[in-house]
Amino acid sequence: MSFEHHSSDEQGARLVQLKGRIDSATAGAFELAVQDLFATPGARALLDFATVDYISSAGLRVVLMAAKRAKQAQGRLLLCGLPQHVREVFEISGFLKIIDSVSDRAEGLRQLNA
Protein backbone atom coordinates (compact mmCIF):
# COMPACT_ATOMS: atom_id res chain seq x y z
CA MET A 1 0.00 0.00 0.00
CA SER A 2 1.18 3.51 -0.74
CA PHE A 3 0.99 6.75 1.17
CA GLU A 4 -1.52 9.54 0.55
CA HIS A 5 -2.26 12.80 2.28
CA HIS A 6 -4.79 15.59 2.05
CA SER A 7 -4.38 19.02 3.62
CA SER A 8 -7.11 21.50 4.42
CA ASP A 9 -7.74 24.49 6.64
CA GLU A 10 -10.18 23.68 9.43
CA GLN A 11 -11.24 26.26 12.02
CA GLY A 12 -8.04 28.25 11.69
CA ALA A 13 -5.75 25.22 11.89
CA ARG A 14 -4.09 23.11 9.21
CA LEU A 15 -5.46 19.56 9.07
CA VAL A 16 -3.31 16.93 7.36
CA GLN A 17 -5.11 13.63 6.82
CA LEU A 18 -2.66 10.76 6.35
CA LYS A 19 -3.41 7.39 4.76
CA GLY A 20 -1.46 4.21 4.11
CA ARG A 21 2.10 3.27 5.03
CA ILE A 22 4.68 5.76 6.24
CA ASP A 23 8.03 4.04 5.81
CA SER A 24 11.43 4.71 4.25
CA ALA A 25 9.89 4.64 0.76
CA THR A 26 7.16 7.18 1.57
CA ALA A 27 8.74 9.32 4.31
CA GLY A 28 9.90 11.84 1.70
CA ALA A 29 6.33 12.45 0.55
CA PHE A 30 5.24 12.73 4.19
CA GLU A 31 7.99 15.26 4.86
CA LEU A 32 6.88 17.35 1.87
CA ALA A 33 3.32 17.26 3.24
CA VAL A 34 4.34 18.72 6.60
CA GLN A 35 7.47 20.79 5.95
CA ASP A 36 5.69 24.14 5.60
CA LEU A 37 3.10 23.69 8.36
CA PHE A 38 4.97 26.04 10.67
CA ALA A 39 6.28 28.59 8.18
CA THR A 40 4.05 31.15 9.91
CA PRO A 41 4.77 31.93 13.57
CA GLY A 42 2.06 30.61 15.86
CA ALA A 43 0.67 28.19 13.28
CA ARG A 44 -1.45 25.28 14.49
CA ALA A 45 -1.59 21.87 12.82
CA LEU A 46 -3.35 18.56 13.36
CA LEU A 47 -1.94 15.34 11.87
CA ASP A 48 -4.74 12.79 11.50
CA PHE A 49 -3.38 9.22 11.57
CA ALA A 50 -6.81 7.50 11.55
CA THR A 51 -6.15 5.70 8.25
CA VAL A 52 -2.41 5.07 8.67
CA ASP A 53 -1.62 1.35 8.53
CA TYR A 54 2.05 1.49 9.48
CA ILE A 55 4.75 3.95 10.52
CA SER A 56 8.49 3.23 10.61
CA SER A 57 11.35 5.09 12.22
CA ALA A 58 11.64 7.13 9.02
CA GLY A 59 8.08 8.34 9.55
CA LEU A 60 8.73 9.04 13.22
CA ARG A 61 11.69 11.20 12.22
CA VAL A 62 9.37 13.36 10.08
CA VAL A 63 6.92 13.75 13.00
CA LEU A 64 9.80 14.76 15.28
CA MET A 65 11.01 17.30 12.71
CA ALA A 66 7.49 18.78 12.51
CA ALA A 67 7.33 18.98 16.31
CA LYS A 68 10.67 20.82 16.43
CA ARG A 69 9.50 23.27 13.76
CA ALA A 70 6.29 23.87 15.69
CA LYS A 71 8.26 24.69 18.82
CA GLN A 72 10.62 27.01 16.93
CA ALA A 73 7.64 28.84 15.40
CA GLN A 74 5.85 28.97 18.75
CA GLY A 75 3.09 26.97 17.10
CA ARG A 76 1.18 23.90 18.15
CA LEU A 77 1.24 20.38 16.73
CA LEU A 78 -1.31 17.74 17.70
CA LEU A 79 -1.65 14.13 16.57
CA CYS A 80 -5.04 12.45 16.40
CA GLY A 81 -6.74 9.22 15.49
CA LEU A 82 -3.76 6.97 16.18
CA PRO A 83 -4.80 3.35 15.51
CA GLN A 84 -3.71 1.07 18.36
CA HIS A 85 -0.80 -0.51 16.45
CA VAL A 86 0.47 2.93 15.37
CA ARG A 87 -0.04 4.33 18.89
CA GLU A 88 2.16 1.53 20.25
CA VAL A 89 5.01 2.61 17.97
CA PHE A 90 4.68 6.19 19.25
CA GLU A 91 4.54 4.97 22.87
CA ILE A 92 7.55 2.65 22.57
CA SER A 93 9.59 5.41 20.94
CA GLY A 94 8.66 7.84 23.74
CA PHE A 95 7.10 10.32 21.30
CA LEU A 96 3.82 10.57 23.20
CA LYS A 97 5.76 12.04 26.12
CA ILE A 98 6.86 15.00 23.98
CA ILE A 99 4.09 15.34 21.38
CA ASP A 100 0.43 15.77 22.33
CA SER A 101 -2.11 13.28 21.03
CA VAL A 102 -5.91 13.24 21.15
CA SER A 103 -8.45 10.58 20.27
CA ASP A 104 -10.06 12.11 17.19
CA ARG A 105 -10.14 15.02 14.77
CA ALA A 106 -13.00 16.88 16.49
CA GLU A 107 -11.16 16.83 19.84
CA GLY A 108 -7.94 17.93 18.16
CA LEU A 109 -9.57 20.91 16.46
CA ARG A 110 -11.29 21.85 19.71
CA GLN A 111 -7.99 21.81 21.60
CA LEU A 112 -6.16 23.77 18.93
CA ASN A 113 -8.81 26.47 19.11
CA ALA A 114 -9.08 26.59 22.92
mmCIF file of C-alpha atoms in Angstrom:
data_model
loop_
_atom_site.group_PDB
_atom_site.id
_atom_site.type_symbol
_atom_site.label_atom_id
_atom_site.label_comp_id
_atom_site.label_asym_id
_atom_site.label_seq_id
_atom_site.Cartn_x
_atom_site.Cartn_y
_atom_site.Cartn_z
ATOM 1 C CA MET A 1 0.000 0.000 0.000
ATOM 2 C CA SER A 2 1.177 3.512 -0.744
ATOM 3 C CA PHE A 3 0.989 6.755 1.171
ATOM 4 C CA GLU A 4 -1.521 9.540 0.545
ATOM 5 C CA HIS A 5 -2.262 12.801 2.280
ATOM 6 C CA HIS A 6 -4.786 15.586 2.054
ATOM 7 C CA SER A 7 -4.380 19.019 3.622
ATOM 8 C CA SER A 8 -7.110 21.501 4.415
ATOM 9 C CA ASP A 9 -7.742 24.489 6.637
ATOM 10 C CA GLU A 10 -10.181 23.683 9.430
ATOM 11 C CA GLN A 11 -11.244 26.255 12.019
ATOM 12 C CA GLY A 12 -8.037 28.253 11.695
ATOM 13 C CA ALA A 13 -5.746 25.224 11.886
ATOM 14 C CA ARG A 14 -4.090 23.113 9.206
ATOM 15 C CA LEU A 15 -5.461 19.565 9.069
ATOM 16 C CA VAL A 16 -3.311 16.927 7.362
ATOM 17 C CA GLN A 17 -5.108 13.627 6.820
ATOM 18 C CA LEU A 18 -2.662 10.763 6.349
ATOM 19 C CA LYS A 19 -3.407 7.393 4.755
ATOM 20 C CA GLY A 20 -1.456 4.213 4.107
ATOM 21 C CA ARG A 21 2.102 3.270 5.031
ATOM 22 C CA ILE A 22 4.685 5.757 6.240
ATOM 23 C CA ASP A 23 8.034 4.042 5.808
ATOM 24 C CA SER A 24 11.432 4.711 4.247
ATOM 25 C CA ALA A 25 9.895 4.643 0.760
ATOM 26 C CA THR A 26 7.158 7.180 1.571
ATOM 27 C CA ALA A 27 8.741 9.315 4.311
ATOM 28 C CA GLY A 28 9.896 11.840 1.696
ATOM 29 C CA ALA A 29 6.329 12.450 0.547
ATOM 30 C CA PHE A 30 5.241 12.726 4.191
ATOM 31 C CA GLU A 31 7.991 15.263 4.857
ATOM 32 C CA LEU A 32 6.877 17.347 1.870
ATOM 33 C CA ALA A 33 3.324 17.259 3.237
ATOM 34 C CA VAL A 34 4.345 18.717 6.601
ATOM 35 C CA GLN A 35 7.471 20.789 5.952
ATOM 36 C CA ASP A 36 5.686 24.139 5.599
ATOM 37 C CA LEU A 37 3.096 23.691 8.359
ATOM 38 C CA PHE A 38 4.972 26.045 10.674
ATOM 39 C CA ALA A 39 6.276 28.593 8.180
ATOM 40 C CA THR A 40 4.053 31.148 9.905
ATOM 41 C CA PRO A 41 4.773 31.933 13.569
ATOM 42 C CA GLY A 42 2.056 30.611 15.862
ATOM 43 C CA ALA A 43 0.669 28.190 13.283
ATOM 44 C CA ARG A 44 -1.451 25.277 14.489
ATOM 45 C CA ALA A 45 -1.587 21.871 12.822
ATOM 46 C CA LEU A 46 -3.353 18.565 13.362
ATOM 47 C CA LEU A 47 -1.943 15.341 11.873
ATOM 48 C CA ASP A 48 -4.743 12.785 11.502
ATOM 49 C CA PHE A 49 -3.382 9.218 11.566
ATOM 50 C CA ALA A 50 -6.808 7.498 11.552
ATOM 51 C CA THR A 51 -6.152 5.697 8.254
ATOM 52 C CA VAL A 52 -2.406 5.068 8.670
ATOM 53 C CA ASP A 53 -1.618 1.354 8.527
ATOM 54 C CA TYR A 54 2.052 1.487 9.480
ATOM 55 C CA ILE A 55 4.753 3.947 10.523
ATOM 56 C CA SER A 56 8.487 3.226 10.612
ATOM 57 C CA SER A 57 11.347 5.089 12.221
ATOM 58 C CA ALA A 58 11.643 7.131 9.019
ATOM 59 C CA GLY A 59 8.082 8.341 9.546
ATOM 60 C CA LEU A 60 8.729 9.041 13.216
ATOM 61 C CA ARG A 61 11.694 11.204 12.216
ATOM 62 C CA VAL A 62 9.367 13.361 10.084
ATOM 63 C CA VAL A 63 6.925 13.748 12.997
ATOM 64 C CA LEU A 64 9.798 14.764 15.280
ATOM 65 C CA MET A 65 11.011 17.297 12.706
ATOM 66 C CA ALA A 66 7.494 18.779 12.515
ATOM 67 C CA ALA A 67 7.331 18.985 16.314
ATOM 68 C CA LYS A 68 10.671 20.824 16.426
ATOM 69 C CA ARG A 69 9.505 23.266 13.757
ATOM 70 C CA ALA A 70 6.286 23.867 15.687
ATOM 71 C CA LYS A 71 8.255 24.687 18.815
ATOM 72 C CA GLN A 72 10.622 27.014 16.930
ATOM 73 C CA ALA A 73 7.644 28.839 15.396
ATOM 74 C CA GLN A 74 5.849 28.974 18.752
ATOM 75 C CA GLY A 75 3.087 26.974 17.097
ATOM 76 C CA ARG A 76 1.182 23.897 18.152
ATOM 77 C CA LEU A 77 1.235 20.377 16.727
ATOM 78 C CA LEU A 78 -1.308 17.738 17.699
ATOM 79 C CA LEU A 79 -1.645 14.131 16.575
ATOM 80 C CA CYS A 80 -5.038 12.455 16.405
ATOM 81 C CA GLY A 81 -6.745 9.223 15.490
ATOM 82 C CA LEU A 82 -3.764 6.971 16.184
ATOM 83 C CA PRO A 83 -4.799 3.355 15.511
ATOM 84 C CA GLN A 84 -3.709 1.069 18.358
ATOM 85 C CA HIS A 85 -0.800 -0.512 16.452
ATOM 86 C CA VAL A 86 0.472 2.928 15.372
ATOM 87 C CA ARG A 87 -0.043 4.332 18.890
ATOM 88 C CA GLU A 88 2.157 1.530 20.247
ATOM 89 C CA VAL A 89 5.008 2.611 17.967
ATOM 90 C CA PHE A 90 4.677 6.188 19.253
ATOM 91 C CA GLU A 91 4.538 4.972 22.868
ATOM 92 C CA ILE A 92 7.546 2.647 22.572
ATOM 93 C CA SER A 93 9.591 5.407 20.943
ATOM 94 C CA GLY A 94 8.659 7.840 23.738
ATOM 95 C CA PHE A 95 7.105 10.323 21.299
ATOM 96 C CA LEU A 96 3.821 10.571 23.199
ATOM 97 C CA LYS A 97 5.757 12.044 26.122
ATOM 98 C CA ILE A 98 6.865 14.998 23.982
ATOM 99 C CA ILE A 99 4.086 15.340 21.384
ATOM 100 C CA ASP A 100 0.430 15.774 22.335
ATOM 101 C CA SER A 101 -2.110 13.285 21.030
ATOM 102 C CA VAL A 102 -5.909 13.239 21.150
ATOM 103 C CA SER A 103 -8.454 10.580 20.270
ATOM 104 C CA ASP A 104 -10.063 12.110 17.188
ATOM 105 C CA ARG A 105 -10.142 15.024 14.767
ATOM 106 C CA ALA A 106 -13.001 16.885 16.490
ATOM 107 C CA GLU A 107 -11.165 16.832 19.838
ATOM 108 C CA GLY A 108 -7.940 17.934 18.160
ATOM 109 C CA LEU A 109 -9.570 20.907 16.464
ATOM 110 C CA ARG A 110 -11.293 21.852 19.709
ATOM 111 C CA GLN A 111 -7.988 21.812 21.605
ATOM 112 C CA LEU A 112 -6.155 23.774 18.926
ATOM 113 C CA ASN A 113 -8.814 26.467 19.111
ATOM 114 C CA ALA A 114 -9.078 26.586 22.917
#
